[in-house]
Tab-separated table of N, CA, C and O in Angstrom:
chain	number	residue	atom	x	y	z
A	1	UNK	N	8.348	-101.812	21.795
A	1	UNK	CA	7.740	-102.972	22.617
A	1	UNK	C	9.076	-103.640	23.022
A	1	UNK	O	10.000	-103.805	22.397
A	2	UNK	N	9.135	-104.092	24.384
A	2	UNK	CA	9.944	-104.839	24.958
A	2	UNK	C	10.162	-106.201	24.303
A	2	UNK	O	9.158	-106.886	24.246
A	3	UNK	N	11.323	-106.740	24.185
A	3	UNK	CA	11.565	-107.990	23.882
A	3	UNK	C	11.354	-108.968	25.106
A	3	UNK	O	11.842	-108.595	25.999
A	4	UNK	N	10.747	-109.943	24.936
A	4	UNK	CA	10.395	-110.972	26.104
A	4	UNK	C	11.470	-112.204	25.926
A	4	UNK	O	11.642	-112.743	24.881
A	5	UNK	N	12.180	-112.402	27.110
A	5	UNK	CA	12.990	-113.534	27.090
A	5	UNK	C	12.564	-114.558	28.262
A	5	UNK	O	12.077	-114.288	29.273
A	6	UNK	N	12.475	-115.781	27.734
A	6	UNK	CA	12.220	-117.017	28.690
A	6	UNK	C	13.495	-117.581	29.160
A	6	UNK	O	14.307	-117.887	28.178
A	7	UNK	N	13.781	-117.565	30.552
A	7	UNK	CA	14.941	-118.205	31.001
A	7	UNK	C	14.550	-119.556	31.749
A	7	UNK	O	13.754	-119.617	32.427
A	8	UNK	N	15.164	-120.595	31.223
A	8	UNK	CA	15.036	-121.856	31.546
A	8	UNK	C	16.276	-122.403	32.232
A	8	UNK	O	17.301	-122.565	31.649
A	9	UNK	N	16.060	-122.384	33.613
A	9	UNK	CA	17.198	-122.610	34.534
A	9	UNK	C	16.821	-123.313	35.712
A	9	UNK	O	15.888	-122.820	36.351
A	10	UNK	N	17.344	-124.456	36.135
A	10	UNK	CA	16.891	-125.337	37.430
A	10	UNK	C	17.501	-124.631	38.673
A	10	UNK	O	16.989	-124.741	39.733
A	11	UNK	N	18.764	-123.984	38.394
A	11	UNK	CA	19.468	-123.424	39.680
A	11	UNK	C	18.941	-122.013	39.894
A	11	UNK	O	19.040	-121.134	39.002
A	12	UNK	N	18.391	-122.011	41.358
A	12	UNK	CA	17.716	-120.626	41.590
A	12	UNK	C	18.657	-119.395	41.538
A	12	UNK	O	18.275	-118.436	40.929
A	13	UNK	N	19.758	-119.559	42.025
A	13	UNK	CA	20.935	-118.357	41.880
A	13	UNK	C	21.167	-118.025	40.581
A	13	UNK	O	21.085	-116.793	40.316
A	14	UNK	N	21.446	-119.037	39.675
A	14	UNK	CA	21.669	-118.646	38.292
A	14	UNK	C	20.396	-118.145	37.609
A	14	UNK	O	20.532	-117.037	36.860
A	15	UNK	N	19.484	-118.646	37.829
A	15	UNK	CA	18.016	-118.164	37.289
A	15	UNK	C	17.857	-116.606	37.692
A	15	UNK	O	17.590	-115.716	36.922
A	16	UNK	N	17.956	-116.365	39.061
A	16	UNK	CA	17.670	-115.011	39.506
A	16	UNK	C	18.808	-114.010	38.913
A	16	UNK	O	18.431	-112.976	38.672
A	17	UNK	N	20.121	-114.389	38.823
A	17	UNK	CA	21.049	-113.557	38.288
A	17	UNK	C	20.759	-113.296	36.939
A	17	UNK	O	20.688	-112.053	36.362
A	18	UNK	N	20.417	-114.249	36.110
A	18	UNK	CA	20.020	-113.967	34.779
A	18	UNK	C	18.703	-113.155	34.593
A	18	UNK	O	18.806	-112.148	33.797
A	19	UNK	N	17.829	-113.377	35.285
A	19	UNK	CA	16.543	-112.616	35.208
A	19	UNK	C	16.784	-111.162	35.599
A	19	UNK	O	16.322	-110.297	34.977
A	20	UNK	N	17.462	-110.885	36.661
A	20	UNK	CA	17.795	-109.583	37.282
A	20	UNK	C	18.631	-108.841	36.039
A	20	UNK	O	18.192	-107.760	35.843
A	21	UNK	N	19.510	-109.408	35.661
A	21	UNK	CA	20.576	-108.805	34.683
A	21	UNK	C	19.605	-108.411	33.500
A	21	UNK	O	19.657	-107.252	32.859
A	22	UNK	N	18.749	-109.305	32.949
A	22	UNK	CA	17.973	-109.109	31.867
A	22	UNK	C	16.956	-107.936	32.096
A	22	UNK	O	16.724	-107.053	31.142
A	23	UNK	N	16.377	-107.748	33.164
A	23	UNK	CA	15.504	-106.842	33.462
A	23	UNK	C	16.185	-105.456	33.490
A	23	UNK	O	15.676	-104.436	32.947
A	24	UNK	N	17.337	-105.400	34.081
A	24	UNK	CA	18.080	-104.251	34.057
A	24	UNK	C	18.451	-103.711	32.786
A	24	UNK	O	18.368	-102.576	32.330
A	25	UNK	N	18.561	-104.748	31.665
A	25	UNK	CA	18.776	-104.549	30.267
A	25	UNK	C	17.691	-103.989	29.513
A	25	UNK	O	17.816	-103.520	28.433
A	26	UNK	N	16.544	-104.057	30.039
A	26	UNK	CA	15.279	-103.639	29.578
A	26	UNK	C	14.479	-104.698	28.932
A	26	UNK	O	13.529	-104.326	28.390
A	27	UNK	N	14.699	-106.017	29.196
A	27	UNK	CA	13.799	-106.992	28.628
A	27	UNK	C	12.732	-107.309	29.697
A	27	UNK	O	12.811	-107.185	30.875
A	28	UNK	N	11.557	-107.878	29.088
A	28	UNK	CA	10.578	-108.479	29.842
A	28	UNK	C	11.126	-109.861	30.073
A	28	UNK	O	11.324	-110.459	29.029
A	29	UNK	N	11.054	-110.413	31.197
A	29	UNK	CA	11.479	-111.906	31.553
A	29	UNK	C	10.508	-112.577	32.301
A	29	UNK	O	9.750	-112.114	33.092
A	30	UNK	N	10.565	-113.898	31.931
A	30	UNK	CA	9.879	-114.954	32.563
A	30	UNK	C	10.761	-116.037	32.835
A	30	UNK	O	11.639	-116.249	31.988
A	31	UNK	N	10.343	-116.973	33.732
A	31	UNK	CA	11.386	-118.039	33.765
A	31	UNK	C	10.692	-119.410	34.079
A	31	UNK	O	9.433	-119.337	34.337
A	32	UNK	N	11.392	-120.557	33.840
A	32	UNK	CA	10.992	-121.947	33.978
A	32	UNK	C	12.111	-122.532	34.742
A	32	UNK	O	13.249	-122.382	34.399
A	33	UNK	N	11.736	-123.518	35.487
A	33	UNK	CA	12.704	-124.459	36.222
A	33	UNK	C	12.887	-125.898	35.576
A	33	UNK	O	14.002	-126.489	35.752
A	34	UNK	N	12.128	-126.160	34.652
A	34	UNK	CA	12.183	-127.638	34.004
A	34	UNK	C	11.462	-127.535	32.705
A	34	UNK	O	10.926	-126.472	32.195
A	35	UNK	N	11.334	-128.734	31.966
A	35	UNK	CA	10.743	-128.698	30.674
A	35	UNK	C	9.235	-128.488	30.781
A	35	UNK	O	8.689	-127.802	30.013
A	36	UNK	N	8.581	-129.192	31.761
A	36	UNK	CA	7.102	-128.978	31.827
A	36	UNK	C	6.806	-127.446	32.149
A	36	UNK	O	5.915	-126.968	31.537
A	37	UNK	N	7.541	-126.887	32.967
A	37	UNK	CA	7.306	-125.360	33.097
A	37	UNK	C	7.556	-124.542	31.900
A	37	UNK	O	6.960	-123.692	31.637
A	38	UNK	N	8.539	-125.180	31.152
A	38	UNK	CA	8.923	-124.467	29.824
A	38	UNK	C	7.559	-124.524	28.934
A	38	UNK	O	7.299	-123.453	28.321
A	39	UNK	N	7.109	-125.730	28.777
A	39	UNK	CA	5.963	-125.954	27.940
A	39	UNK	C	4.724	-124.983	28.227
A	39	UNK	O	4.198	-124.466	27.356
A	40	UNK	N	4.562	-124.952	29.578
A	40	UNK	CA	3.572	-124.108	30.173
A	40	UNK	C	3.773	-122.586	29.836
A	40	UNK	O	2.758	-121.890	29.430
A	41	UNK	N	5.101	-122.325	29.856
A	41	UNK	CA	5.468	-120.822	29.633
A	41	UNK	C	5.082	-120.556	28.071
A	41	UNK	O	4.597	-119.370	27.880
A	42	UNK	N	5.404	-121.473	27.251
A	42	UNK	CA	5.205	-121.303	25.799
A	42	UNK	C	3.625	-121.299	25.482
A	42	UNK	O	3.213	-120.468	24.584
A	43	UNK	N	2.776	-121.877	26.329
A	43	UNK	CA	1.481	-121.953	26.093
A	43	UNK	C	0.803	-120.565	26.356
A	43	UNK	O	-0.227	-120.121	25.726
A	44	UNK	N	1.452	-119.841	27.547
A	44	UNK	CA	0.968	-118.566	27.815
A	44	UNK	C	1.298	-117.295	26.845
A	44	UNK	O	0.605	-116.469	26.578
A	45	UNK	N	2.713	-117.427	26.530
A	45	UNK	CA	3.192	-116.326	25.641
A	45	UNK	C	4.438	-116.779	25.035
A	45	UNK	O	5.419	-117.485	25.554
A	46	UNK	N	4.620	-116.439	23.641
A	46	UNK	CA	5.728	-116.794	22.982
A	46	UNK	C	6.972	-115.686	23.312
A	46	UNK	O	6.618	-114.698	23.144
A	47	UNK	N	7.892	-116.290	23.698
A	47	UNK	CA	9.156	-115.479	23.890
A	47	UNK	C	9.828	-114.842	22.682
A	47	UNK	O	9.574	-115.508	21.597
A	48	UNK	N	10.633	-113.879	22.597
A	48	UNK	CA	11.417	-113.459	21.349
A	48	UNK	C	12.799	-114.086	21.426
A	48	UNK	O	13.436	-114.307	20.441
A	49	UNK	N	13.239	-114.722	22.695
A	49	UNK	CA	14.356	-115.486	22.627
A	49	UNK	C	14.248	-116.431	23.908
A	49	UNK	O	13.531	-116.025	24.886
A	50	UNK	N	15.186	-117.466	24.008
A	50	UNK	CA	15.139	-118.432	25.224
A	50	UNK	C	16.687	-118.597	25.614
A	50	UNK	O	17.463	-118.829	24.727
A	51	UNK	N	16.787	-118.267	26.971
A	51	UNK	CA	18.185	-118.704	27.443
A	51	UNK	C	17.924	-120.094	28.139
A	51	UNK	O	17.030	-120.126	29.166
A	52	UNK	N	18.636	-121.089	27.849
A	52	UNK	CA	18.348	-122.448	28.036
A	52	UNK	C	19.620	-123.118	28.830
A	52	UNK	O	20.626	-123.135	28.261
A	53	UNK	N	19.409	-123.560	29.970
A	53	UNK	CA	20.366	-124.373	30.776
A	53	UNK	C	20.177	-125.761	30.104
A	53	UNK	O	19.098	-126.211	30.035
A	54	UNK	N	21.349	-126.317	29.719
A	54	UNK	CA	21.269	-127.605	28.956
A	54	UNK	C	20.918	-128.683	30.074
A	54	UNK	O	20.240	-129.737	29.650
A	55	UNK	N	21.529	-128.703	31.218
A	55	UNK	CA	21.323	-129.658	32.307
A	55	UNK	C	20.403	-129.180	33.363
A	55	UNK	O	20.501	-128.390	34.321
A	56	UNK	N	19.081	-129.690	33.247
A	56	UNK	CA	17.955	-129.214	34.027
A	56	UNK	C	17.631	-130.374	34.963
A	56	UNK	O	16.526	-131.082	34.899
A	57	UNK	N	18.628	-130.720	35.843
A	57	UNK	CA	18.334	-131.839	36.818
A	57	UNK	C	18.083	-133.106	36.023
A	57	UNK	O	18.926	-133.501	35.191
A	58	UNK	N	16.869	-133.570	35.986
A	58	UNK	CA	16.683	-134.816	35.311
A	58	UNK	C	16.195	-134.666	33.924
A	58	UNK	O	16.264	-135.484	33.002
A	59	UNK	N	16.062	-133.492	33.388
A	59	UNK	CA	15.625	-132.995	32.005
A	59	UNK	C	16.884	-132.781	31.359
A	59	UNK	O	17.818	-131.931	31.890
A	60	UNK	N	16.987	-132.919	29.919
A	60	UNK	CA	17.824	-132.507	29.148
A	60	UNK	C	17.301	-131.316	28.330
A	60	UNK	O	16.241	-131.403	27.625
A	61	UNK	N	17.839	-130.031	28.387
A	61	UNK	CA	17.366	-128.906	27.982
A	61	UNK	C	17.239	-128.927	26.407
A	61	UNK	O	16.370	-128.354	25.745
A	62	UNK	N	18.164	-129.739	25.732
A	62	UNK	CA	17.966	-129.964	24.278
A	62	UNK	C	16.667	-130.430	23.880
A	62	UNK	O	16.263	-130.318	22.633
A	63	UNK	N	16.042	-131.110	24.798
A	63	UNK	CA	14.655	-131.735	24.482
A	63	UNK	C	13.764	-130.490	24.146
A	63	UNK	O	12.906	-130.607	23.375
A	64	UNK	N	13.913	-129.326	24.961
A	64	UNK	CA	12.920	-128.282	24.537
A	64	UNK	C	13.368	-127.680	23.206
A	64	UNK	O	12.381	-127.329	22.346
A	65	UNK	N	14.643	-127.701	22.724
A	65	UNK	CA	15.020	-127.185	21.481
A	65	UNK	C	14.423	-128.142	20.317
A	65	UNK	O	13.677	-127.639	19.386
A	66	UNK	N	14.429	-129.400	20.505
A	66	UNK	CA	13.739	-130.437	19.698
A	66	UNK	C	12.222	-130.144	19.533
A	66	UNK	O	11.797	-130.082	18.342
A	67	UNK	N	11.731	-129.887	20.565
A	67	UNK	CA	10.204	-129.696	20.638
A	67	UNK	C	9.876	-128.420	19.936
A	67	UNK	O	8.972	-128.414	19.051
A	68	UNK	N	10.678	-127.357	20.132
A	68	UNK	CA	10.520	-126.069	19.492
A	68	UNK	C	10.455	-126.166	18.033
A	68	UNK	O	9.768	-125.717	17.218
A	69	UNK	N	11.733	-126.989	17.575
A	69	UNK	CA	11.929	-127.007	16.187
A	69	UNK	C	10.974	-127.878	15.320
A	69	UNK	O	10.721	-127.733	14.103
A	70	UNK	N	10.136	-128.597	15.963
A	70	UNK	CA	8.986	-129.321	15.374
A	70	UNK	C	7.796	-128.488	15.125
A	70	UNK	O	6.838	-128.764	14.453
A	71	UNK	N	7.662	-127.204	15.623
A	71	UNK	CA	6.481	-126.317	15.665
A	71	UNK	C	6.848	-125.226	14.733
A	71	UNK	O	7.723	-124.300	15.167
A	72	UNK	N	6.334	-124.943	13.572
A	72	UNK	CA	6.517	-123.856	12.760
A	72	UNK	C	6.414	-122.501	13.410
A	72	UNK	O	7.356	-121.651	13.222
A	73	UNK	N	5.655	-122.244	14.347
A	73	UNK	CA	5.678	-120.948	14.930
A	73	UNK	C	6.553	-120.698	16.093
A	73	UNK	O	6.874	-119.604	16.414
A	74	UNK	N	7.397	-121.730	16.470
A	74	UNK	CA	8.533	-121.558	17.339
A	74	UNK	C	9.862	-121.849	16.797
A	74	UNK	O	10.898	-121.532	17.345
A	75	UNK	N	9.981	-122.102	15.451
A	75	UNK	CA	11.170	-122.529	14.771
A	75	UNK	C	12.176	-121.480	14.581
A	75	UNK	O	13.322	-121.801	14.681
A	76	UNK	N	11.721	-120.194	14.641
A	76	UNK	CA	12.669	-119.163	14.353
A	76	UNK	C	13.005	-118.394	15.791
A	76	UNK	O	13.750	-117.495	15.690
A	77	UNK	N	12.519	-118.853	16.810
A	77	UNK	CA	12.809	-118.190	18.039
A	77	UNK	C	14.267	-118.672	18.540
A	77	UNK	O	14.526	-119.792	18.623
A	78	UNK	N	15.178	-117.709	18.588
A	78	UNK	CA	16.549	-118.108	19.016
A	78	UNK	C	16.628	-118.540	20.439
A	78	UNK	O	16.122	-118.191	21.245
A	79	UNK	N	17.342	-119.711	20.517
A	79	UNK	CA	17.694	-120.441	21.770
A	79	UNK	C	19.247	-120.165	21.978
A	79	UNK	O	20.079	-120.570	21.046
A	80	UNK	N	19.535	-119.725	23.043
A	80	UNK	CA	21.107	-119.533	23.479
A	80	UNK	C	21.280	-120.311	24.734
A	80	UNK	O	20.566	-120.246	25.853
A	81	UNK	N	22.074	-121.354	24.535
A	81	UNK	CA	22.360	-122.369	25.463
A	81	UNK	C	23.251	-121.601	26.436
A	81	UNK	O	24.294	-120.938	26.094
A	82	UNK	N	22.962	-121.853	27.690
A	82	UNK	CA	23.939	-121.457	28.917
A	82	UNK	C	24.160	-122.783	29.721
A	82	UNK	O	23.356	-123.303	30.203
A	83	UNK	N	25.579	-123.091	29.668
A	83	UNK	CA	25.863	-124.382	30.231
A	83	UNK	C	27.140	-124.227	30.928
A	83	UNK	O	28.149	-123.581	30.607
A	84	UNK	N	27.200	-125.027	31.964
A	84	UNK	CA	28.579	-125.243	32.480
A	84	UNK	C	29.493	-126.245	31.879
A	84	UNK	O	30.711	-126.221	32.225
A	85	UNK	N	29.024	-126.819	31.097
A	85	UNK	CA	29.966	-127.988	30.236
A	85	UNK	C	30.067	-127.463	28.634
A	85	UNK	O	29.417	-127.892	27.861
A	86	UNK	N	30.905	-126.479	28.434
A	86	UNK	CA	30.986	-125.836	27.195
A	86	UNK	C	32.239	-126.259	26.456
A	86	UNK	O	33.098	-125.515	25.960
A	87	UNK	N	32.536	-127.465	26.634
A	87	UNK	CA	33.737	-128.036	25.812
A	87	UNK	C	33.376	-127.808	24.357
A	87	UNK	O	32.243	-127.897	23.905
A	88	UNK	N	34.291	-127.760	23.577
A	88	UNK	CA	34.262	-127.750	22.019
A	88	UNK	C	33.320	-128.758	21.435
A	88	UNK	O	32.298	-128.506	20.786
A	89	UNK	N	33.446	-130.006	21.876
A	89	UNK	CA	32.682	-130.996	21.275
A	89	UNK	C	31.127	-130.844	21.911
A	89	UNK	O	30.236	-131.186	21.070
A	90	UNK	N	31.002	-130.431	23.048
A	90	UNK	CA	29.689	-130.316	23.608
A	90	UNK	C	29.054	-129.066	22.872
A	90	UNK	O	27.872	-129.097	22.628
A	91	UNK	N	29.790	-128.040	22.601
A	91	UNK	CA	29.360	-126.771	22.064
A	91	UNK	C	28.807	-127.296	20.547
A	91	UNK	O	27.609	-126.742	20.233
A	92	UNK	N	29.556	-128.108	19.938
A	92	UNK	CA	29.073	-128.400	18.522
A	92	UNK	C	27.820	-129.201	18.593
A	92	UNK	O	26.965	-129.117	17.825
A	93	UNK	N	27.744	-130.075	19.586
A	93	UNK	CA	26.475	-130.960	19.825
A	93	UNK	C	25.253	-130.128	20.084
A	93	UNK	O	24.096	-130.226	19.592
A	94	UNK	N	25.542	-129.050	20.865
A	94	UNK	CA	24.398	-127.966	21.200
A	94	UNK	C	23.995	-127.130	20.029
A	94	UNK	O	22.770	-127.165	19.720
A	95	UNK	N	24.902	-126.638	19.290
A	95	UNK	CA	24.679	-125.989	18.117
A	95	UNK	C	23.947	-126.810	17.079
A	95	UNK	O	23.037	-126.280	16.443
A	96	UNK	N	24.375	-128.039	17.035
A	96	UNK	CA	23.843	-128.918	15.966
A	96	UNK	C	22.383	-129.340	16.244
A	96	UNK	O	21.417	-129.565	15.618
A	97	UNK	N	22.092	-129.246	17.671
A	97	UNK	CA	20.743	-129.501	18.204
A	97	UNK	C	19.794	-128.429	17.867
A	97	UNK	O	18.468	-128.437	17.985
A	98	UNK	N	20.338	-127.292	17.457
A	98	UNK	CA	19.357	-126.128	17.095
A	98	UNK	C	19.534	-124.820	18.021
A	98	UNK	O	18.839	-123.950	17.582
A	99	UNK	N	20.503	-124.943	18.897
A	99	UNK	CA	20.715	-123.470	19.517
A	99	UNK	C	21.548	-122.719	18.587
A	99	UNK	O	22.241	-123.057	17.817
A	100	UNK	N	21.334	-121.349	18.849
A	100	UNK	CA	22.052	-120.358	17.998
A	100	UNK	C	23.371	-120.010	18.441
A	100	UNK	O	24.234	-119.626	17.812
A	101	UNK	N	23.484	-120.112	19.795
A	101	UNK	CA	24.783	-119.910	20.520
A	101	UNK	C	24.896	-120.568	21.736
A	101	UNK	O	23.931	-121.129	22.245
A	102	UNK	N	26.096	-120.652	22.131
A	102	UNK	CA	26.481	-121.565	23.339
A	102	UNK	C	27.355	-120.653	24.313
A	102	UNK	O	28.468	-120.452	23.816
A	103	UNK	N	26.856	-120.273	25.513
A	103	UNK	CA	27.721	-119.462	26.569
A	103	UNK	C	27.943	-120.355	27.602
A	103	UNK	O	27.277	-121.079	28.204
A	104	UNK	N	29.161	-120.242	28.125
A	104	UNK	CA	29.666	-121.046	29.281
A	104	UNK	C	29.286	-120.267	30.778
A	104	UNK	O	29.250	-118.939	30.658
A	105	UNK	N	29.058	-120.923	31.730
A	105	UNK	CA	28.847	-120.382	33.106
A	105	UNK	C	30.192	-120.408	33.654
A	105	UNK	O	30.957	-121.299	33.439
A	106	UNK	N	30.732	-119.381	34.467
A	106	UNK	CA	29.764	-118.203	34.731
A	106	UNK	C	29.535	-117.235	33.403
A	106	UNK	O	30.508	-117.281	32.751
A	107	UNK	N	28.394	-116.732	33.483
A	107	UNK	CA	28.084	-115.900	32.256
A	107	UNK	C	29.086	-114.804	32.144
A	107	UNK	O	29.209	-113.922	32.913
A	108	UNK	N	29.457	-114.450	30.755
A	108	UNK	CA	29.939	-113.390	30.321
A	108	UNK	C	28.941	-112.345	29.957
A	108	UNK	O	28.397	-112.584	28.819
A	109	UNK	N	28.571	-111.524	30.606
A	109	UNK	CA	27.413	-110.659	30.400
A	109	UNK	C	27.439	-109.779	29.062
A	109	UNK	O	26.539	-109.534	28.445
A	110	UNK	N	28.754	-109.363	28.760
A	110	UNK	CA	29.086	-108.835	27.645
A	110	UNK	C	28.830	-109.620	26.382
A	110	UNK	O	28.194	-109.261	25.429
A	111	UNK	N	29.225	-110.744	26.569
A	111	UNK	CA	28.975	-111.801	25.493
A	111	UNK	C	27.522	-112.076	25.315
A	111	UNK	O	26.991	-112.195	24.095
A	112	UNK	N	26.925	-112.053	26.287
A	112	UNK	CA	25.258	-112.374	26.389
A	112	UNK	C	24.745	-111.254	25.749
A	112	UNK	O	23.653	-111.364	24.883
A	113	UNK	N	25.025	-110.036	26.134
A	113	UNK	CA	24.337	-108.819	25.564
A	113	UNK	C	24.504	-108.856	23.877
A	113	UNK	O	23.724	-108.621	23.131
A	114	UNK	N	25.886	-109.181	23.467
A	114	UNK	CA	26.130	-109.271	21.922
A	114	UNK	C	25.296	-110.241	21.378
A	114	UNK	O	24.666	-110.051	20.279
A	115	UNK	N	25.113	-111.450	21.840
A	115	UNK	CA	24.353	-112.559	21.300
A	115	UNK	C	22.811	-111.996	21.248
A	115	UNK	O	22.147	-112.235	20.222
A	116	UNK	N	22.169	-111.427	22.402
A	116	UNK	CA	21.009	-111.015	22.338
A	116	UNK	C	20.682	-109.837	21.187
A	116	UNK	O	19.722	-110.038	20.484
A	117	UNK	N	21.538	-108.888	21.163
A	117	UNK	CA	21.469	-107.774	20.239
A	117	UNK	C	21.508	-108.507	18.829
A	117	UNK	O	20.702	-107.985	17.964
A	118	UNK	N	22.275	-109.372	18.493
A	118	UNK	CA	22.565	-110.034	17.220
A	118	UNK	C	21.167	-110.726	16.876
A	118	UNK	O	20.624	-110.468	15.766
A	119	UNK	N	20.852	-111.772	17.677
A	119	UNK	CA	19.573	-112.455	17.286
A	119	UNK	C	18.311	-111.871	17.485
A	119	UNK	O	17.327	-111.981	16.658
A	120	UNK	N	18.141	-110.897	18.376
A	120	UNK	CA	16.807	-110.163	18.453
A	120	UNK	C	16.747	-109.096	17.363
A	120	UNK	O	15.573	-108.773	17.037
A	121	UNK	N	17.756	-108.513	16.877
A	121	UNK	CA	17.786	-107.560	15.796
A	121	UNK	C	17.341	-108.397	14.533
A	121	UNK	O	16.503	-107.757	13.855
A	122	UNK	N	17.702	-109.642	14.255
A	122	UNK	CA	17.241	-110.240	13.275
A	122	UNK	C	15.830	-110.633	13.416
A	122	UNK	O	15.037	-110.517	12.432
A	123	UNK	N	15.396	-110.682	14.524
A	123	UNK	CA	13.737	-111.097	14.693
A	123	UNK	C	13.066	-109.770	14.476
A	123	UNK	O	11.955	-109.897	13.931
A	124	UNK	N	13.497	-108.624	14.895
A	124	UNK	CA	12.770	-107.470	14.707
A	124	UNK	C	12.766	-107.226	13.168
A	124	UNK	O	11.688	-106.689	12.652
A	125	UNK	N	13.835	-107.361	12.468
A	125	UNK	CA	13.815	-107.120	10.994
A	125	UNK	C	13.002	-108.071	10.341
A	125	UNK	O	12.084	-107.627	9.406
A	126	UNK	N	12.914	-109.339	10.642
A	126	UNK	CA	11.850	-110.225	10.021
A	126	UNK	C	10.495	-109.903	10.304
A	126	UNK	O	9.542	-110.097	9.453
A	127	UNK	N	10.169	-109.341	11.538
A	127	UNK	CA	8.723	-109.001	11.845
A	127	UNK	C	8.424	-107.807	11.119
A	127	UNK	O	7.358	-107.838	10.594
A	128	UNK	N	9.359	-106.844	10.747
A	128	UNK	CA	9.072	-105.776	10.178
A	128	UNK	C	8.671	-106.131	8.632
A	128	UNK	O	7.915	-105.363	7.892
A	129	UNK	N	9.442	-107.096	8.157
A	129	UNK	CA	9.271	-107.490	6.686
A	129	UNK	C	8.015	-108.315	6.503
A	129	UNK	O	7.638	-108.680	5.294
A	130	UNK	N	7.589	-108.877	7.616
A	130	UNK	CA	6.460	-109.823	7.469
A	130	UNK	C	4.973	-109.227	7.474
A	130	UNK	O	4.866	-108.016	7.922
């Protein structure tokens, strides 16, 4: 079964680039442009991982992480932050907010592949054990 990835990104070019790359990598992908669309996406189907832009126009992407962490069924879904503002202090804040990793734009796709392999492997193992 393919892993499903939700891409939350307000910039159309970045969203298309991420979605296209993920599809080529063999993932099932769907996307949202803001927090409301993200909540709707979760209502339809739970992703195996989320790629999250932290600055979603008027929305703060970390609000999605806080919302997810309040729900037991979403708490284990890995969120990988994708941000243009990846200063060390900002990365620490993002990780403390509940993201499992923080990647800078422009995206290093090898680094993204490694993160997805790492976090999705953990999810596959926990599913097999449950």
